[in-house]
Amino acid sequence: MASNSLAVINCSQLVTLAGPARPRVGPELCALSIVNQGAMLITGQRIAQVGSLAEIDSLIGADCEVVDAGGRMVMPGFVDAHTHPVFDGTRAGEFEERAGGATYQEIAARGGGIQSTVRTTREATLADLVTAGKRYSNWFLRTGTTTVEAKSGYGLTLEDELKILRAIKQLDRETALRYVPTFLGAHDIPAEYKARREHYVSLLIDEMLPRVAEEKLAEYCDVFCESNVFSTDESWKILSAARCHGLGLRMHADQLSLSGGAKLAAELGAVTADHLEHTDAEGIAALHSAGVQPVLLPGSVYALGSSRYPPAREMIDAGLAVVLATDFNPGSSPTPAMTMILSLASTHLKMSPAESVTSATINAAYSLGRGDQIGSLEPGKLADFVIHDCSDYRELAYFFGIEHPWKVFAGGTLVSHSRN
Ligand code: NIG
Ligand code: FE
């Protein structure tokens, strides 16, 4: 019979992120609580003990399975708190056009961009979306991510949005990756509503949100608040309705222009405001006073060929509990790899490797309401961890463009193993 306990030994660094039971701010972002030459004991799906090998050794029973990390670095699985992982097709053609000088907004204005993925995703069946989603699920796991927040938003009709949220639910059940679902019916005004946009806002509020809430298909609601997409007034209406249905609030805010998104997120008491490339000092102060976590997405800035990165240092200095995420999607950020985001955070956001690791694990977990379950390696938490093929956590961002994970575990079970 398989043993119910697992010991991980011989970790050059066991990066635990142990600390206060809340998101980390200021200098706390650098406190990784590393145990050198550490070891960890797991019982069932959860962590039982963490410490030095000398402390753990005597607890390892005869029937305990032992994983020798071989002097590698061990840390929590990444928690990717902003992704759009359910869609059909790619936009490699638009990528080529952008390389030739076209901008994301120009492509969107002529019916490409989000609308082009909406057309293909509407054609796809639930089974098609699950098949595509499983491929991406493997990408997340093999790059060291064990939980993703997953948005709908490429359906934009009641049935197509429900289809995407059901696909997310199925992916959560049938893959080892954990999914936290978010309803993003307000990702764009669908082409057929462009001349009567107020009807689409009513459809979102009167039909889609009640169904999503009734079927318990989402924990959060998000809106793309941006000029030419949803105005701050429309965003306020949609998010206020979502709150009445018990959904937490997230927002795409100030991504392409200073549209007032950060201030609105603060006014509404949103859990997160995401992107924030154009947010100013007033917006940062508003986020701070309302306790909104900023989710920074440098992958989309990079992939759009822009140089306008979000003001991360100002946010950290202001005491915000910063989160880093991929924004994985077929348009602005086609990467599932959190290590690439860590690299961009150090080179472009001027975040230290330690600040980046905290933002990509425990802070992200709190932004998803799961800070008590995942995001750090502490007794009682789910054993979601990664043995990376390096000895120092700083190498994750330093050696970029390679896959670092050697073995990935979710709930104490091996879910991805590289042949390194
Ligand atoms: O976060 N800004 C809106 N949504 C996505 C892009 C989605 C797409 O281009 O398909 C983002 O960048
Ligand atoms: Fe996004």
Coordinates of C-alpha atoms and ligand atoms in Angstrom, one line a residue:
M1 CA 0.0 0.0 0.0
A2 CA 1.3 3.5 -0.9
S3 CA 2.6 5.4 2.1
N4 CA 0.6 8.4 3.2
S5 CA 3.6 10.5 4.1
L6 CA 6.4 12.1 2.1
A7 CA 9.6 13.7 3.1
V8 CA 11.6 16.1 1.0
I9 CA 15.2 16.2 2.0
N10 CA 18.5 17.8 0.9
C11 CA 17.1 21.2 -0.2
S12 CA 19.9 23.7 -0.7
Q13 CA 17.3 26.4 0.2
L14 CA 13.8 25.6 1.4
V15 CA 12.1 29.0 0.6
T16 CA 9.1 28.8 3.0
L17 CA 7.6 32.4 2.9
A18 CA 6.5 31.7 6.4
G19 CA 5.4 34.9 8.1
P20 CA 2.4 36.9 9.2
A21 CA -1.0 35.5 8.0
R22 CA -1.7 38.4 5.7
P23 CA -0.2 39.9 2.5
R24 CA 3.3 41.2 2.8
V25 CA 4.2 44.9 2.4
G26 CA 7.3 47.1 2.3
P27 CA 10.5 45.3 3.7
E28 CA 8.4 42.2 4.4
L29 CA 8.4 41.5 0.7
C30 CA 12.1 40.6 1.0
A31 CA 11.6 38.2 4.0
L32 CA 11.5 34.8 2.4
S33 CA 12.1 32.7 5.6
I34 CA 14.6 30.5 3.9
V35 CA 15.8 27.3 5.7
N36 CA 19.2 26.4 4.4
Q37 CA 19.8 22.6 4.0
G38 CA 16.1 22.3 4.8
A39 CA 13.6 19.4 4.8
M40 CA 9.8 19.1 4.8
L41 CA 7.4 16.4 5.9
I42 CA 4.1 15.9 4.3
T43 CA 1.1 13.9 5.4
G44 CA -1.6 13.3 2.9
Q45 CA -2.1 16.5 0.9
R46 CA -0.8 18.8 3.6
I47 CA 2.5 20.0 5.1
A48 CA 3.2 18.5 8.5
Q49 CA 6.6 19.9 9.4
V50 CA 9.2 22.2 7.9
G51 CA 12.8 22.6 9.3
S52 CA 16.4 21.7 9.1
L53 CA 17.2 18.1 8.1
A54 CA 18.3 17.5 11.7
E55 CA 14.9 18.5 12.9
I56 CA 12.9 16.5 10.3
D57 CA 15.1 13.4 10.2
S58 CA 13.8 11.8 13.4
L59 CA 10.2 12.2 12.2
I60 CA 10.7 10.3 9.0
G61 CA 9.0 6.9 9.5
A62 CA 10.0 3.6 7.9
D63 CA 7.1 3.7 5.5
C64 CA 7.6 7.4 4.5
E65 CA 8.4 8.0 0.8
V66 CA 11.6 10.1 0.6
V67 CA 12.3 12.5 -2.2
D68 CA 15.9 13.6 -2.3
A69 CA 16.0 17.1 -3.8
G70 CA 19.7 16.6 -4.5
G71 CA 20.8 20.0 -3.3
R72 CA 18.2 21.9 -5.3
M73 CA 16.0 24.8 -4.2
V74 CA 12.5 24.2 -3.1
M75 CA 9.7 26.8 -2.9
P76 CA 5.9 27.0 -3.1
G77 CA 4.2 26.6 -6.4
F78 CA 3.6 29.9 -8.1
V79 CA 0.1 31.3 -7.7
D80 CA -0.7 33.1 -11.0
A81 CA -3.5 35.6 -10.0
H82 CA -4.4 36.8 -13.5
T83 CA -4.9 34.6 -16.5
H84 CA -7.3 34.1 -19.5
P85 CA -6.6 30.4 -20.1
V86 CA -9.7 29.3 -22.0
F87 CA -9.9 30.3 -25.6
D88 CA -9.9 28.8 -29.1
G89 CA -7.1 29.4 -31.7
T90 CA -4.1 31.7 -31.5
R91 CA -3.4 35.2 -32.7
A92 CA 0.1 34.5 -34.2
G93 CA -0.9 36.5 -37.3
E94 CA -1.5 39.6 -35.2
F95 CA 1.8 39.0 -33.4
E96 CA 3.5 39.1 -36.9
E97 CA 1.5 42.3 -37.7
R98 CA 2.7 44.0 -34.5
A99 CA 6.3 43.0 -35.4
G100 CA 5.6 45.0 -38.6
G101 CA 4.5 48.1 -36.7
A102 CA 0.8 47.7 -36.2
T103 CA -0.4 48.5 -32.6
Y104 CA -2.6 46.4 -30.4
Q105 CA -5.3 49.2 -30.4
E106 CA -5.2 49.5 -34.3
I107 CA -5.7 45.8 -34.6
A108 CA -8.6 45.9 -32.1
A109 CA -10.2 48.8 -33.9
R110 CA -10.5 46.9 -37.1
G111 CA -12.2 43.9 -35.4
G112 CA -9.1 41.9 -34.5
G113 CA -7.8 41.5 -31.0
I114 CA -10.2 40.2 -28.4
Q115 CA -13.0 40.2 -31.0
S116 CA -11.1 37.8 -33.1
T117 CA -10.7 35.3 -30.3
V118 CA -14.4 35.8 -29.4
R119 CA -15.3 34.6 -32.9
T120 CA -13.3 31.4 -32.7
T121 CA -14.2 30.7 -29.1
R122 CA -17.9 31.0 -29.9
E123 CA -17.5 28.4 -32.6
A124 CA -15.7 26.0 -30.2
T125 CA -17.5 23.3 -28.1
L126 CA -17.0 22.9 -24.4
A127 CA -15.0 19.8 -25.2
D128 CA -12.8 21.7 -27.7
L129 CA -12.1 24.3 -25.0
V130 CA -11.3 21.7 -22.4
T131 CA -8.9 20.0 -24.8
A132 CA -7.1 23.3 -25.5
G133 CA -7.2 24.2 -21.8
K134 CA -5.5 21.0 -20.8
R135 CA -2.6 21.8 -23.0
Y136 CA -2.2 25.1 -21.2
S137 CA -2.7 23.5 -17.9
N138 CA 0.4 21.3 -18.5
W139 CA 2.3 24.4 -19.5
F140 CA 1.5 26.1 -16.2
L141 CA 2.4 23.0 -14.2
R142 CA 5.7 22.4 -15.9
T143 CA 6.7 26.0 -15.4
G144 CA 6.1 25.7 -11.7
T145 CA 2.6 27.2 -11.3
T146 CA 0.1 25.2 -9.2
T147 CA -2.8 27.6 -8.9
V148 CA -4.2 30.1 -11.5
E149 CA -7.0 32.6 -11.4
A150 CA -8.9 32.0 -14.6
K151 CA -11.1 34.5 -16.4
S152 CA -13.9 34.0 -18.9
G153 CA -14.4 36.8 -21.4
Y154 CA -14.0 35.3 -24.9
G155 CA -17.7 34.4 -25.2
L156 CA -19.6 37.6 -24.6
T157 CA -23.0 35.9 -24.9
L158 CA -24.8 34.2 -22.0
E159 CA -24.3 30.7 -23.3
D160 CA -20.7 31.2 -24.5
E161 CA -19.7 32.8 -21.2
L162 CA -21.3 29.9 -19.3
K163 CA -19.5 27.5 -21.6
I164 CA -16.1 29.0 -20.7
L165 CA -16.8 29.0 -17.0
R166 CA -17.9 25.4 -17.2
A167 CA -14.7 24.6 -19.0
I168 CA -12.8 26.2 -16.2
K169 CA -14.7 24.1 -13.7
Q170 CA -14.0 20.9 -15.7
L171 CA -10.3 21.8 -16.0
D172 CA -10.1 22.3 -12.2
R173 CA -11.6 18.8 -11.7
E174 CA -9.7 17.0 -14.4
T175 CA -6.2 18.5 -14.1
A176 CA -3.8 18.9 -11.2
L177 CA -3.8 22.7 -11.6
R178 CA -6.1 24.6 -9.2
Y179 CA -8.4 27.1 -10.9
V180 CA -10.0 30.1 -9.2
P181 CA -12.8 31.3 -11.6
T182 CA -13.6 34.9 -12.5
F183 CA -16.5 36.1 -14.7
L184 CA -15.2 38.6 -17.3
G185 CA -18.3 39.0 -19.5
A186 CA -17.2 42.7 -19.5
H187 CA -14.1 42.0 -21.4
D188 CA -15.3 43.9 -24.5
I189 CA -18.5 45.2 -26.1
P190 CA -19.4 42.4 -28.6
A191 CA -19.5 43.5 -32.2
E192 CA -23.3 43.0 -32.4
Y193 CA -23.8 45.5 -29.5
K194 CA -21.4 48.2 -30.6
A195 CA -24.3 50.6 -31.6
R196 CA -26.3 49.9 -28.5
R197 CA -23.8 49.3 -25.8
E198 CA -26.2 50.0 -22.9
H199 CA -28.1 46.9 -23.9
Y200 CA -25.0 44.8 -23.4
V201 CA -24.4 46.3 -20.0
S202 CA -28.0 45.4 -19.1
L203 CA -27.5 41.9 -20.4
L204 CA -24.5 41.5 -18.2
I205 CA -26.3 42.8 -15.1
D206 CA -29.8 41.4 -15.6
E207 CA -29.0 38.0 -17.2
M208 CA -25.4 36.9 -17.1
L209 CA -24.4 37.8 -13.5
P210 CA -27.5 36.2 -11.9
R211 CA -26.9 33.0 -13.9
V212 CA -23.2 32.9 -13.1
A213 CA -24.0 33.5 -9.4
E214 CA -26.9 31.0 -9.3
E215 CA -24.7 28.2 -10.8
K216 CA -21.8 29.2 -8.6
L217 CA -19.5 29.4 -11.6
A218 CA -17.3 32.3 -10.4
E219 CA -15.8 33.7 -7.3
Y220 CA -14.9 37.0 -8.8
C221 CA -16.1 39.5 -11.4
D222 CA -13.7 41.5 -13.5
V223 CA -14.2 44.4 -16.0
F224 CA -11.9 45.8 -18.7
C225 CA -12.2 49.5 -17.7
E226 CA -10.6 51.5 -20.5
S227 CA -11.4 54.2 -23.0
N228 CA -13.3 52.6 -26.0
V229 CA -14.1 49.5 -23.8
F230 CA -16.0 49.9 -20.6
S231 CA -16.2 53.5 -19.1
T232 CA -15.8 54.0 -15.4
D233 CA -19.6 54.6 -15.1
E234 CA -20.4 51.3 -16.9
S235 CA -17.7 49.5 -14.8
W236 CA -19.2 50.9 -11.6
K237 CA -22.7 49.6 -12.6
I238 CA -21.4 46.1 -13.5
L239 CA -19.2 45.7 -10.5
S240 CA -21.8 47.0 -8.1
A241 CA -24.2 44.4 -9.4
A242 CA -21.6 41.7 -9.1
R243 CA -21.0 42.6 -5.5
C244 CA -24.7 42.2 -4.8
H245 CA -24.4 38.7 -6.0
G246 CA -21.6 38.0 -3.5
L247 CA -18.7 38.1 -6.0
G248 CA -15.4 39.6 -5.2
L249 CA -14.2 42.3 -7.5
R250 CA -11.1 42.6 -9.7
M251 CA -10.5 45.1 -12.5
H252 CA -8.4 45.6 -15.6
A253 CA -7.4 49.2 -14.7
D254 CA -5.3 52.0 -16.3
Q255 CA -3.7 49.5 -18.8
L256 CA -3.6 51.5 -22.0
S257 CA -4.4 55.0 -20.6
L258 CA -5.1 56.7 -17.2
S259 CA -8.9 56.0 -17.3
G260 CA -9.6 56.3 -13.6
G261 CA -9.7 52.5 -13.1
A262 CA -7.4 52.5 -10.0
K263 CA -9.5 55.1 -8.3
L264 CA -12.7 53.2 -9.1
A265 CA -11.2 50.0 -7.8
A266 CA -10.5 51.8 -4.5
E267 CA -14.0 53.4 -4.4
L268 CA -15.6 50.0 -4.9
G269 CA -13.3 48.2 -2.4
A270 CA -12.2 45.8 -5.1
V271 CA -9.8 43.0 -4.1
T272 CA -7.4 43.8 -6.8
A273 CA -6.7 46.4 -9.5
D274 CA -4.7 44.8 -12.4
H275 CA -2.2 46.2 -15.0
L276 CA -1.9 49.8 -13.7
E277 CA 0.7 50.8 -16.3
H278 CA -0.7 54.3 -16.4
T279 CA -1.7 54.8 -12.7
D280 CA -0.5 58.0 -11.1
A281 CA 0.4 58.9 -7.5
E282 CA -3.2 59.7 -6.7
G283 CA -4.3 56.3 -7.9
I284 CA -1.6 54.6 -5.9
A285 CA -2.7 56.5 -2.7
A286 CA -6.3 55.5 -3.4
L287 CA -5.4 51.9 -3.7
H288 CA -3.4 52.1 -0.4
S289 CA -6.2 53.7 1.6
A290 CA -8.7 51.1 0.4
G291 CA -6.4 48.1 0.8
V292 CA -6.6 47.1 -2.9
Q293 CA -3.8 44.8 -4.1
P294 CA -2.2 45.8 -7.3
V295 CA -1.6 42.9 -9.8
L296 CA 1.3 43.8 -12.1
L297 CA 1.5 42.1 -15.5
P298 CA 4.8 43.0 -17.1
G299 CA 4.4 40.1 -19.7
S300 CA 1.8 42.1 -21.5
V301 CA 3.9 45.2 -21.6
Y302 CA 6.8 43.2 -23.0
A303 CA 4.8 41.2 -25.5
L304 CA 3.1 44.4 -26.8
G305 CA 6.5 45.9 -27.4
S306 CA 5.8 48.7 -25.1
S307 CA 8.1 50.3 -22.6
R308 CA 5.4 51.6 -20.3
Y309 CA 5.8 49.3 -17.3
P310 CA 3.8 49.9 -14.1
P311 CA 5.3 52.0 -11.3
A312 CA 6.1 49.0 -9.0
R313 CA 8.7 50.8 -6.8
E314 CA 6.3 53.6 -6.1
M315 CA 3.7 51.1 -5.2
I316 CA 6.0 49.2 -2.9
D317 CA 7.2 52.4 -1.3
A318 CA 3.5 53.4 -0.7
G319 CA 3.0 50.1 1.2
L320 CA 0.9 48.2 -1.4
A321 CA 0.9 44.4 -1.2
V322 CA 2.1 43.9 -4.8
V323 CA 1.2 40.8 -6.8
L324 CA 2.9 39.6 -10.0
A325 CA 1.0 37.5 -12.6
T326 CA 1.4 36.4 -16.3
D327 CA -1.9 37.7 -17.8
F328 CA -1.7 34.5 -20.0
N329 CA -3.9 35.1 -23.0
P330 CA -3.7 34.7 -26.8
G331 CA -3.2 38.5 -27.5
S332 CA -1.3 40.7 -25.2
S333 CA 0.6 38.1 -23.1
P334 CA 1.0 34.6 -24.5
T335 CA 3.1 33.2 -21.8
P336 CA 2.2 30.9 -18.9
A337 CA 5.7 31.2 -17.4
M338 CA 6.0 33.0 -14.0
T339 CA 9.8 32.7 -14.2
M340 CA 9.7 35.0 -17.3
I341 CA 7.6 37.4 -15.2
L342 CA 10.1 37.3 -12.4
S343 CA 12.8 38.2 -14.9
L344 CA 10.8 41.2 -16.2
A345 CA 10.1 42.3 -12.7
S346 CA 13.8 42.5 -11.9
T347 CA 14.9 44.0 -15.2
H348 CA 12.0 46.5 -15.8
L349 CA 10.1 46.9 -12.6
K350 CA 13.3 47.0 -10.5
M351 CA 11.9 44.6 -8.0
S352 CA 14.5 42.5 -6.2
P353 CA 14.3 38.7 -6.8
A354 CA 13.0 38.3 -3.2
E355 CA 10.2 40.9 -3.7
S356 CA 9.2 39.1 -6.9
V357 CA 9.0 35.7 -5.3
T358 CA 6.8 37.0 -2.5
S359 CA 4.6 38.8 -5.0
A360 CA 4.2 35.6 -7.1
T361 CA 3.4 33.3 -4.2
I362 CA 2.0 34.4 -0.8
N363 CA 0.7 37.8 -1.9
A364 CA -1.0 36.3 -4.9
A365 CA -2.6 33.6 -2.7
Y366 CA -4.1 36.3 -0.5
S367 CA -5.4 38.2 -3.5
L368 CA -7.4 35.0 -4.3
G369 CA -8.7 34.6 -0.8
R370 CA -6.5 31.5 -0.4
G371 CA -3.7 32.8 1.8
D372 CA -4.5 30.3 4.5
Q373 CA -4.2 27.3 2.1
I374 CA -1.4 28.0 -0.4
G375 CA 1.4 30.4 -1.2
S376 CA 3.8 29.4 1.5
L377 CA 5.3 26.2 2.9
E378 CA 3.9 26.1 6.5
P379 CA 2.4 23.3 8.5
G380 CA -1.3 22.8 7.7
K381 CA -1.1 24.2 4.2
L382 CA -1.5 22.3 1.0
A383 CA 1.7 20.7 -0.1
D384 CA 1.9 22.6 -3.5
F385 CA 5.7 23.0 -4.1
V386 CA 8.3 22.9 -6.7
I387 CA 11.9 21.5 -6.7
H388 CA 13.7 23.8 -9.1
D389 CA 16.9 22.7 -10.8
C390 CA 19.0 25.5 -9.2
S391 CA 20.5 26.0 -5.8
D392 CA 19.6 29.7 -5.2
Y393 CA 16.2 31.2 -5.7
R394 CA 17.7 34.3 -7.4
E395 CA 18.7 32.0 -10.3
L396 CA 15.0 31.7 -11.3
A397 CA 14.9 35.3 -12.7
Y398 CA 18.6 35.4 -13.6
F399 CA 18.8 32.5 -16.0
F400 CA 15.8 33.4 -18.1
G401 CA 14.1 31.6 -21.0
I402 CA 14.6 28.1 -19.6
E403 CA 12.3 25.9 -17.6
H404 CA 13.6 25.6 -14.1
P405 CA 11.3 23.1 -12.4
W406 CA 12.7 19.6 -11.8
K407 CA 9.7 18.2 -10.0
V408 CA 6.3 19.8 -9.3
F409 CA 3.9 18.6 -6.6
A410 CA 0.3 19.6 -5.9
G411 CA -1.3 18.4 -2.7
G412 CA 1.7 16.2 -2.1
T413 CA 1.4 14.4 -5.4
L414 CA 4.0 14.6 -8.2
V415 CA 2.3 16.3 -11.1
S416 CA 5.2 17.3 -13.4
H417 CA 8.7 15.9 -13.8
S418 CA 11.3 17.2 -16.2
R419 CA 14.0 14.9 -17.6
N420 CA 16.9 17.2 -16.4
Ligands
NIG1 O1 -5.3 41.7 -19.9 N1 -6.9 44.0 -21.4 C1 -7.7 43.1 -21.7 N2 -7.5 41.8 -21.7 C2 -6.3 41.1 -21.9 C3 -6.0 41.0 -23.3 C4 -6.8 40.0 -23.9 C5 -6.5 39.7 -25.4 O2 -5.8 40.5 -26.1 O3 -7.0 38.7 -25.9 C6 -5.2 41.7 -21.1 O4 -4.2 42.3 -21.6
FE2 FE -5.9 40.4 -18.5

